[in-house]
mmCIF file of C-alpha atoms in Angstrom:
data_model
loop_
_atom_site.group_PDB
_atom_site.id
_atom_site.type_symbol
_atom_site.label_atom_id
_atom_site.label_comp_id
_atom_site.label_asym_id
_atom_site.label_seq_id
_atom_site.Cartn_x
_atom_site.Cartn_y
_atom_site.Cartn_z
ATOM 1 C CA UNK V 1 -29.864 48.253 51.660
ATOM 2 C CA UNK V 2 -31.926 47.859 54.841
ATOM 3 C CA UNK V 3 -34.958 48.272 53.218
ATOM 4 C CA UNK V 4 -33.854 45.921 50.625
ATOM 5 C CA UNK V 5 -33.210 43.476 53.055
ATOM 6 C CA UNK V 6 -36.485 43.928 54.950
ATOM 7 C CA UNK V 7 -38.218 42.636 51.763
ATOM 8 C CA UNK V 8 -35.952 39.701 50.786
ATOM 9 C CA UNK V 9 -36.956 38.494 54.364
ATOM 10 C CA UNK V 10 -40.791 38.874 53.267
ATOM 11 C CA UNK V 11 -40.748 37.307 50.476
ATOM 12 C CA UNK V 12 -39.076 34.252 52.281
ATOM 13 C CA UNK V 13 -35.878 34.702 51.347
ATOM 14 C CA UNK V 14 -33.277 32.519 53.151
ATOM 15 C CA UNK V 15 -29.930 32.909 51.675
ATOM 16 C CA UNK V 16 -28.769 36.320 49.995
ATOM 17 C CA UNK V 17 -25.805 35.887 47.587
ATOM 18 C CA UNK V 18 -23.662 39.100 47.235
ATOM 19 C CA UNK V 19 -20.342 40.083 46.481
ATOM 20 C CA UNK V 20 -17.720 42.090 48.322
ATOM 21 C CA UNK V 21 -15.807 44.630 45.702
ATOM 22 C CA UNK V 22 -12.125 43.157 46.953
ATOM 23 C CA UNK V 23 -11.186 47.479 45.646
ATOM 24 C CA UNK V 24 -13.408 48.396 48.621
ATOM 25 C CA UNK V 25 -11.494 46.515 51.034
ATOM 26 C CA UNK V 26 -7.493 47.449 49.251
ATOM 27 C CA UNK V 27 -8.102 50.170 46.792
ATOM 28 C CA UNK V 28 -5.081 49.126 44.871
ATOM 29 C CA UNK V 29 -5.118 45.392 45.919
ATOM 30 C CA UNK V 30 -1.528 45.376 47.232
ATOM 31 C CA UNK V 31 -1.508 47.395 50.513
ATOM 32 C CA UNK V 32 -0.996 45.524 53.954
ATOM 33 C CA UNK V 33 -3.448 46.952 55.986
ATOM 34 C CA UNK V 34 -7.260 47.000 54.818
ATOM 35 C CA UNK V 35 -9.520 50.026 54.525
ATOM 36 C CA UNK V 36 -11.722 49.178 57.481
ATOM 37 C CA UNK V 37 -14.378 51.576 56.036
ATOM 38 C CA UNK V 38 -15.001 49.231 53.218
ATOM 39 C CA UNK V 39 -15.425 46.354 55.890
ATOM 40 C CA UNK V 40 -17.333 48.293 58.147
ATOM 41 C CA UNK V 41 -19.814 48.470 55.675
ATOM 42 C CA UNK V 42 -20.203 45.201 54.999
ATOM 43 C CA UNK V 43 -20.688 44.192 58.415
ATOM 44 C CA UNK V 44 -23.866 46.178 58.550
ATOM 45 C CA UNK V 45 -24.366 44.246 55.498
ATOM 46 C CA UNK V 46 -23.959 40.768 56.593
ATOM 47 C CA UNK V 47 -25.517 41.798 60.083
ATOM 48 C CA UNK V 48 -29.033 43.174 58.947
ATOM 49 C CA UNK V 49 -29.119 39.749 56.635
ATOM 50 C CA UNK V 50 -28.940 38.377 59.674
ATOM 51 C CA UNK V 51 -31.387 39.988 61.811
ATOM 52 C CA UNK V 52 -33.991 38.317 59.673
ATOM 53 C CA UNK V 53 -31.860 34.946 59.498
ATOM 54 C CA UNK V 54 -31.088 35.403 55.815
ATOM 55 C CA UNK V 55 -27.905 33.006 55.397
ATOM 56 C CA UNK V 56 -25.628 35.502 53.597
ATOM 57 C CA UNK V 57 -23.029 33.685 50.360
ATOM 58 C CA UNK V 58 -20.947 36.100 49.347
ATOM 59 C CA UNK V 59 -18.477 36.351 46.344
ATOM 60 C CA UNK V 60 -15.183 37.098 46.658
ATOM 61 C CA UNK V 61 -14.148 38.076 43.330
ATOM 62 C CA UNK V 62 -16.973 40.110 41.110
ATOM 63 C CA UNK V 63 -15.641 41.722 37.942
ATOM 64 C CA UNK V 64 -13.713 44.205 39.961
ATOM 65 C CA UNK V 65 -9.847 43.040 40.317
ATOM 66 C CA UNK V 66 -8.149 46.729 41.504
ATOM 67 C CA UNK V 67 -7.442 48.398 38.388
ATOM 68 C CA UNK V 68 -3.481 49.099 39.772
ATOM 69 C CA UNK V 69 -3.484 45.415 39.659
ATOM 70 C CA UNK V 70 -4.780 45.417 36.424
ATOM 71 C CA UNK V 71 -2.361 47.884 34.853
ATOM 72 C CA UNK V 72 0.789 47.372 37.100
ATOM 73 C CA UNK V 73 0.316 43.832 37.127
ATOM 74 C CA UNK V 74 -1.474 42.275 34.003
ATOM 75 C CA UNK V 75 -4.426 41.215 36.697
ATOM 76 C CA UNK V 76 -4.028 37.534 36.485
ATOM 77 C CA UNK V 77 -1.515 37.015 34.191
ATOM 78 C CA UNK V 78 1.032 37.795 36.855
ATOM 79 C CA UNK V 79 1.782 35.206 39.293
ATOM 80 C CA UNK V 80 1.630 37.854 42.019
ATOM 81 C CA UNK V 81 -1.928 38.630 41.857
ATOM 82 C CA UNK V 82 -2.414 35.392 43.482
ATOM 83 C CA UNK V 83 -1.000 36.246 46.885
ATOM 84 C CA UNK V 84 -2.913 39.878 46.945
ATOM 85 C CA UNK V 85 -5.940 37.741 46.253
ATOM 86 C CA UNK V 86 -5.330 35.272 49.226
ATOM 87 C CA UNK V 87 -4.408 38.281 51.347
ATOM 88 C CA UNK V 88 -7.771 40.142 50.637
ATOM 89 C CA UNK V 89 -9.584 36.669 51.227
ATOM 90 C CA UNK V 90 -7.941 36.050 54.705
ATOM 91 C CA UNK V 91 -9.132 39.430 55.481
ATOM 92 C CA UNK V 92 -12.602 39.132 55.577
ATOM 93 C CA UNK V 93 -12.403 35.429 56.012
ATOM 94 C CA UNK V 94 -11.620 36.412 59.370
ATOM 95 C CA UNK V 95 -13.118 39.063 59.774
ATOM 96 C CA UNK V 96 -16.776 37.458 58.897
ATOM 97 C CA UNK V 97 -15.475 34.269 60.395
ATOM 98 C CA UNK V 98 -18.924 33.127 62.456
ATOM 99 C CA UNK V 99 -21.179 34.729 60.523
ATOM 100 C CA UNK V 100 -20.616 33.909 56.937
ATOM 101 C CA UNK V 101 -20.360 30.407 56.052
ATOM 102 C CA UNK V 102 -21.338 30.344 52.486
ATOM 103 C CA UNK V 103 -18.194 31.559 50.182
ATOM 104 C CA UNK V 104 -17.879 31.866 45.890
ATOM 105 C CA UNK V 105 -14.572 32.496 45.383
ATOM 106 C CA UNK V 106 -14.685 33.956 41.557
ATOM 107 C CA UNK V 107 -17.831 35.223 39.854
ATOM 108 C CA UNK V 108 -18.211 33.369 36.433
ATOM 109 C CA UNK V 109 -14.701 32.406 36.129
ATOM 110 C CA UNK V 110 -15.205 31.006 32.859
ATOM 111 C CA UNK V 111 -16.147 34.021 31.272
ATOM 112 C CA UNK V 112 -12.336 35.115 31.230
ATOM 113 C CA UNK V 113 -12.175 33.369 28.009
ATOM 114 C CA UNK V 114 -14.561 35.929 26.094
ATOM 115 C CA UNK V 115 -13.852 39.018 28.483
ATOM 116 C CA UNK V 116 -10.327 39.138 30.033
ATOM 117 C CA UNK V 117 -10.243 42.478 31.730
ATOM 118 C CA UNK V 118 -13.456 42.140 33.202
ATOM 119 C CA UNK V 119 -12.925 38.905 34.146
ATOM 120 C CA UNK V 120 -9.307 38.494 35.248
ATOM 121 C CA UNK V 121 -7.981 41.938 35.181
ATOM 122 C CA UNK V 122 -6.319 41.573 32.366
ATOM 123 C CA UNK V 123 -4.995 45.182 30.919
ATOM 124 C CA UNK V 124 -3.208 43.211 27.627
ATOM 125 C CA UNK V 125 -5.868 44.269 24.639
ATOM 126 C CA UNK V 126 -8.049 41.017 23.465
ATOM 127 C CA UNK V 127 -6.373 41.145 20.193
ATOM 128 C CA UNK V 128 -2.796 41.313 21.355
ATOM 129 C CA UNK V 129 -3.615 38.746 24.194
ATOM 130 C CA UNK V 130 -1.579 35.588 23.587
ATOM 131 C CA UNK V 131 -3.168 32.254 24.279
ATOM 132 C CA UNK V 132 -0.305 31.039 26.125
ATOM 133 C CA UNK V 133 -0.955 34.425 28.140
ATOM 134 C CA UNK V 134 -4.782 33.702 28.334
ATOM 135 C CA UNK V 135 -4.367 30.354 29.592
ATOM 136 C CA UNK V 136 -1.608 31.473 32.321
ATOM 137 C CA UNK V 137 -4.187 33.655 33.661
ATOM 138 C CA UNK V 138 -6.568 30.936 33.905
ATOM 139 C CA UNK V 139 -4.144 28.686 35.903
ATOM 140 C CA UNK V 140 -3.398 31.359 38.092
ATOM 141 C CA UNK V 141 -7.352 31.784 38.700
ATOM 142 C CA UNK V 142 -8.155 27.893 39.009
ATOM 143 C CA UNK V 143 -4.839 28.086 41.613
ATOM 144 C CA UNK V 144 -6.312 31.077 43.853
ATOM 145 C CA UNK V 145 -9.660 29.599 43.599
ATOM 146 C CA UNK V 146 -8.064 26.858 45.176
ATOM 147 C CA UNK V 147 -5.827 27.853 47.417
ATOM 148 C CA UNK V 148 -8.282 29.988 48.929
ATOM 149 C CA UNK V 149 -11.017 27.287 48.981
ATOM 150 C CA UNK V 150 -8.118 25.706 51.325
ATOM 151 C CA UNK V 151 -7.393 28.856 53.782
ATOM 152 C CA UNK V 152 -11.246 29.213 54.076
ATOM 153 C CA UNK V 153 -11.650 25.571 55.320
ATOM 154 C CA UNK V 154 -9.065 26.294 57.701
ATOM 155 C CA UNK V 155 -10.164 29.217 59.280
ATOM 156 C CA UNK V 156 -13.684 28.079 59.722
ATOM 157 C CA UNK V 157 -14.160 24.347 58.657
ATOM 158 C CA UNK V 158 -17.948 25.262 58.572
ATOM 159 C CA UNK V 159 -16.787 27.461 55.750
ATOM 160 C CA UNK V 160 -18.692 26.109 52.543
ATOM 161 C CA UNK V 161 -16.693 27.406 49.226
ATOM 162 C CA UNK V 162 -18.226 26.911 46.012
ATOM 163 C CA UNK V 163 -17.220 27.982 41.872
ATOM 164 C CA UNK V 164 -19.436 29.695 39.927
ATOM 165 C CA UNK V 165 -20.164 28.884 36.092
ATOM 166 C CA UNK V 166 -21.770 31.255 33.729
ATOM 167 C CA UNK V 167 -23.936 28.706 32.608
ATOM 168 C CA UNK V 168 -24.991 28.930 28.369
ATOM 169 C CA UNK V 169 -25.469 25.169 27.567
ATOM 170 C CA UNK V 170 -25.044 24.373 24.087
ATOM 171 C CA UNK V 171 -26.488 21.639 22.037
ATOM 172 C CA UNK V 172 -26.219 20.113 17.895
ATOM 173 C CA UNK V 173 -28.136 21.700 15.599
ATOM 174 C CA UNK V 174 -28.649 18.305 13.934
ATOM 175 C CA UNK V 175 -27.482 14.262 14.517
ATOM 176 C CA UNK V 176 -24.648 15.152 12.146
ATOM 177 C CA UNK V 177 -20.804 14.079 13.582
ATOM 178 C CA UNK V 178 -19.712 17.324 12.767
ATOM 179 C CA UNK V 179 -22.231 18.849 14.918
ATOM 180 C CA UNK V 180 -21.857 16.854 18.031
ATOM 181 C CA UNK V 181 -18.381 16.764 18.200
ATOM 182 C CA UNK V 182 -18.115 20.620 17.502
ATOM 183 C CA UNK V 183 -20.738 20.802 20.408
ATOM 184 C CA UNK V 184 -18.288 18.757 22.784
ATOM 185 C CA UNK V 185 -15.465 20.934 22.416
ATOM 186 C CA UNK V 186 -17.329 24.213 22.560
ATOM 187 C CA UNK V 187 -18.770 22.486 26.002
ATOM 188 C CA UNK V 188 -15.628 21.303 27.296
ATOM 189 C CA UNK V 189 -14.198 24.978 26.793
ATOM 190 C CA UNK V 190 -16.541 26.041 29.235
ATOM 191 C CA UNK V 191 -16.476 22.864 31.363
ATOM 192 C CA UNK V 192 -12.748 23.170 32.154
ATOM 193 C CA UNK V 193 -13.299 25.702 35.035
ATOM 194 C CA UNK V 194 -15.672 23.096 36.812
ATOM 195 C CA UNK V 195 -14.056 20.365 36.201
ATOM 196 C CA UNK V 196 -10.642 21.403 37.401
ATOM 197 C CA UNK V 197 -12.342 23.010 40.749
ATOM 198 C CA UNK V 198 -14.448 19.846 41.391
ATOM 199 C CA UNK V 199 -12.365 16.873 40.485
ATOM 200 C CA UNK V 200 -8.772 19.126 41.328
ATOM 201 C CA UNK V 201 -6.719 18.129 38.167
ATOM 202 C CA UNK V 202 -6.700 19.114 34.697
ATOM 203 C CA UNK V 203 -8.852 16.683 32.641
ATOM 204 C CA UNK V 204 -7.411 14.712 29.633
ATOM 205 C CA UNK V 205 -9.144 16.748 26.825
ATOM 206 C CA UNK V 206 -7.145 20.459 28.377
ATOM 207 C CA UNK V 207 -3.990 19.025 26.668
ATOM 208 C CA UNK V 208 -5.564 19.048 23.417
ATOM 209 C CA UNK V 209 -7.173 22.682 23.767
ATOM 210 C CA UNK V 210 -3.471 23.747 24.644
ATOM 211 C CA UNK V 211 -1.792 22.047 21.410
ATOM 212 C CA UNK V 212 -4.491 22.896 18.925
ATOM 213 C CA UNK V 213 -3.998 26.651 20.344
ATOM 214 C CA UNK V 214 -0.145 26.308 20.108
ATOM 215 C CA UNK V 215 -0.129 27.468 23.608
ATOM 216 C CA UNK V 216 1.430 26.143 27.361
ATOM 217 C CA UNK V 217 1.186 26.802 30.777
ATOM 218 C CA UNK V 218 3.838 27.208 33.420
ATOM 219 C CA UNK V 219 3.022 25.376 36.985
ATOM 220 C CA UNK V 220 5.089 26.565 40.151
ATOM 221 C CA UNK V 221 5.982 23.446 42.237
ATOM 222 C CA UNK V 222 3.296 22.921 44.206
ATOM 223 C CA UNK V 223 0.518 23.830 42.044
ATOM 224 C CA UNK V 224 -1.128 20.253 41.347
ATOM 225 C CA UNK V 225 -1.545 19.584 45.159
ATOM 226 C CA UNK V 226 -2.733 23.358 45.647
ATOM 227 C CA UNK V 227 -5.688 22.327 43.009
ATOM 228 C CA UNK V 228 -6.669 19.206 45.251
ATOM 229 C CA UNK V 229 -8.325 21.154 47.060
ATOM 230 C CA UNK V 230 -11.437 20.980 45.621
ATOM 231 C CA UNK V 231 -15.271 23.291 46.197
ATOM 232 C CA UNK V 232 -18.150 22.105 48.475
ATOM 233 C CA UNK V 233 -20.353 23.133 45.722
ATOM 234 C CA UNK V 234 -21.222 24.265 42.323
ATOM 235 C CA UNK V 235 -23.136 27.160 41.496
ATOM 236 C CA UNK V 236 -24.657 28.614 37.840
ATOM 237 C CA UNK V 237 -25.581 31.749 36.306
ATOM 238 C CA UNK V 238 -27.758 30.400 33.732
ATOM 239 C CA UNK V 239 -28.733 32.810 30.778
ATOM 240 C CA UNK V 240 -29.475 30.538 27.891
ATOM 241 C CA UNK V 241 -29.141 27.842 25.528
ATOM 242 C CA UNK V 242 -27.994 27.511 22.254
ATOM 243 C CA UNK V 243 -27.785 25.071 19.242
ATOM 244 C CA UNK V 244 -23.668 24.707 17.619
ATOM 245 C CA UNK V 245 -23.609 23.577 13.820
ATOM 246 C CA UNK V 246 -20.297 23.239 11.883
ATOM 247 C CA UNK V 247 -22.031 24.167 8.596
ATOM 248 C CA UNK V 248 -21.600 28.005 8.760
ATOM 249 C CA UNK V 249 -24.554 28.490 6.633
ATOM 250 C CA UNK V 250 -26.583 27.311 9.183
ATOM 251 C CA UNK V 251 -25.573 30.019 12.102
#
């Protein structure tokens, strides 16, 4: 990675965005104390990034939830992952604390709708996965998110924590009504994530995704002021566009 690093600084590089595998730091997610091999390594990491005053962001959670918390746990689905989350991010939230400044708490967090392991941890097969169950395991994302947007802030209030979107913006294939408003919801599917993490509520048009699913969430007391606490920032993964029709002869 030196090397690497030696050439993102000559090509002008100023900022290098990687993530920290939260199994590398608690091989099953739930142990106390931290394997401070896995954190060792990363402060060679964040300190050659340095050297060449490359501002490192890093990501806290990248597709790689500890499988025991996967299987033992349901990932995300279980309310519990949420505090073995927080406890990984206090970790290296102090122990980076003067040095790293630029935070994303989950990778793509929207693409839990299309790939639930991957993206939550979530060991239920797709096909079996309820979409009261989905939609827990969003809440419980959106709340960690959160939560540890909050602890980061107060550890180092020059923390900067942002979301990140995978980014596929779609658009109507024609003018037709059916089009566009088939295009809005498909949108606001997506458009959930950010909106909850930048305005810290639920907006209006969730309820109606719930009821036309036939599914509901459960919130812990607590929860709605736990989402006030809203990102510095907004960041995309943008891989393309598409065109939504409602005439299924035209896909």
């Amino acid at each position: 990675f030196r090397e690497d690093i030696r050439l993102f600084a000559g090509m002008g590089f100023g900022v290098y965005r990687f993530s920290i595998a939260w199994s590398r730091i608690f091989p099953h997610g739930n142990e106390t104390e931290p394997n401070e091999k896995g954190l060792a390594f990363y402060d060679q990491v964040i300190d050659e990034c340095l050297k060449y005053h490359i501002e490192p962001m890093i990501t806290l959670s990248h597709y790689e939830t500890p499988l025991y918390l996967a299987k033992k746990y349901n990932g995300f689905c279980s309310r519990e992952t949420i505090e073995f989350f927080l406890h990984y991010c206090e970790t290296v939230f102090r122990r980076y604390q003067g040095k790293v400044h630029l935070w994303l708490t989950f990778n793509e967090i929207n693409s839990v709708l299309h790939h639930p392991l991957l993206s939550g941890g979530i060991w239920t097969q797709p096909d079996k996965l309820t979409a009261t169950d989905k939609y827990q395991a969003i809440h419980h994302e959106l709340v960690a998110s959160a939560a540890a947007t909050k602890l980061a802030h107060k550890i180092d209030p020059c923390n900067r924590v942002g979301c990140m979107i995978a980014c596929l913006p779609k658009y109507p294939l024609t003018p037709a009504p059916a089009d566009i408003i088939l295009t809005m919801r498909e949108t606001q599917a997506a458009d959930l994530f950010s909106d909850v993490q930048v305005r810290g509520a639920y907006p209006a048009y969730f309820a109606r995704i719930l009821r036309e699913e036939g599914a509901s969430i459960h919130k812990e007391t607590g929860d709605d002021e736990i989402l006030l606490n809203t990102v510095d920032f907004v960041s995309l993964s943008y891989y393309m566009s598409s065109c939504v029709s409602a005439d299924s002869a035209s896909t």
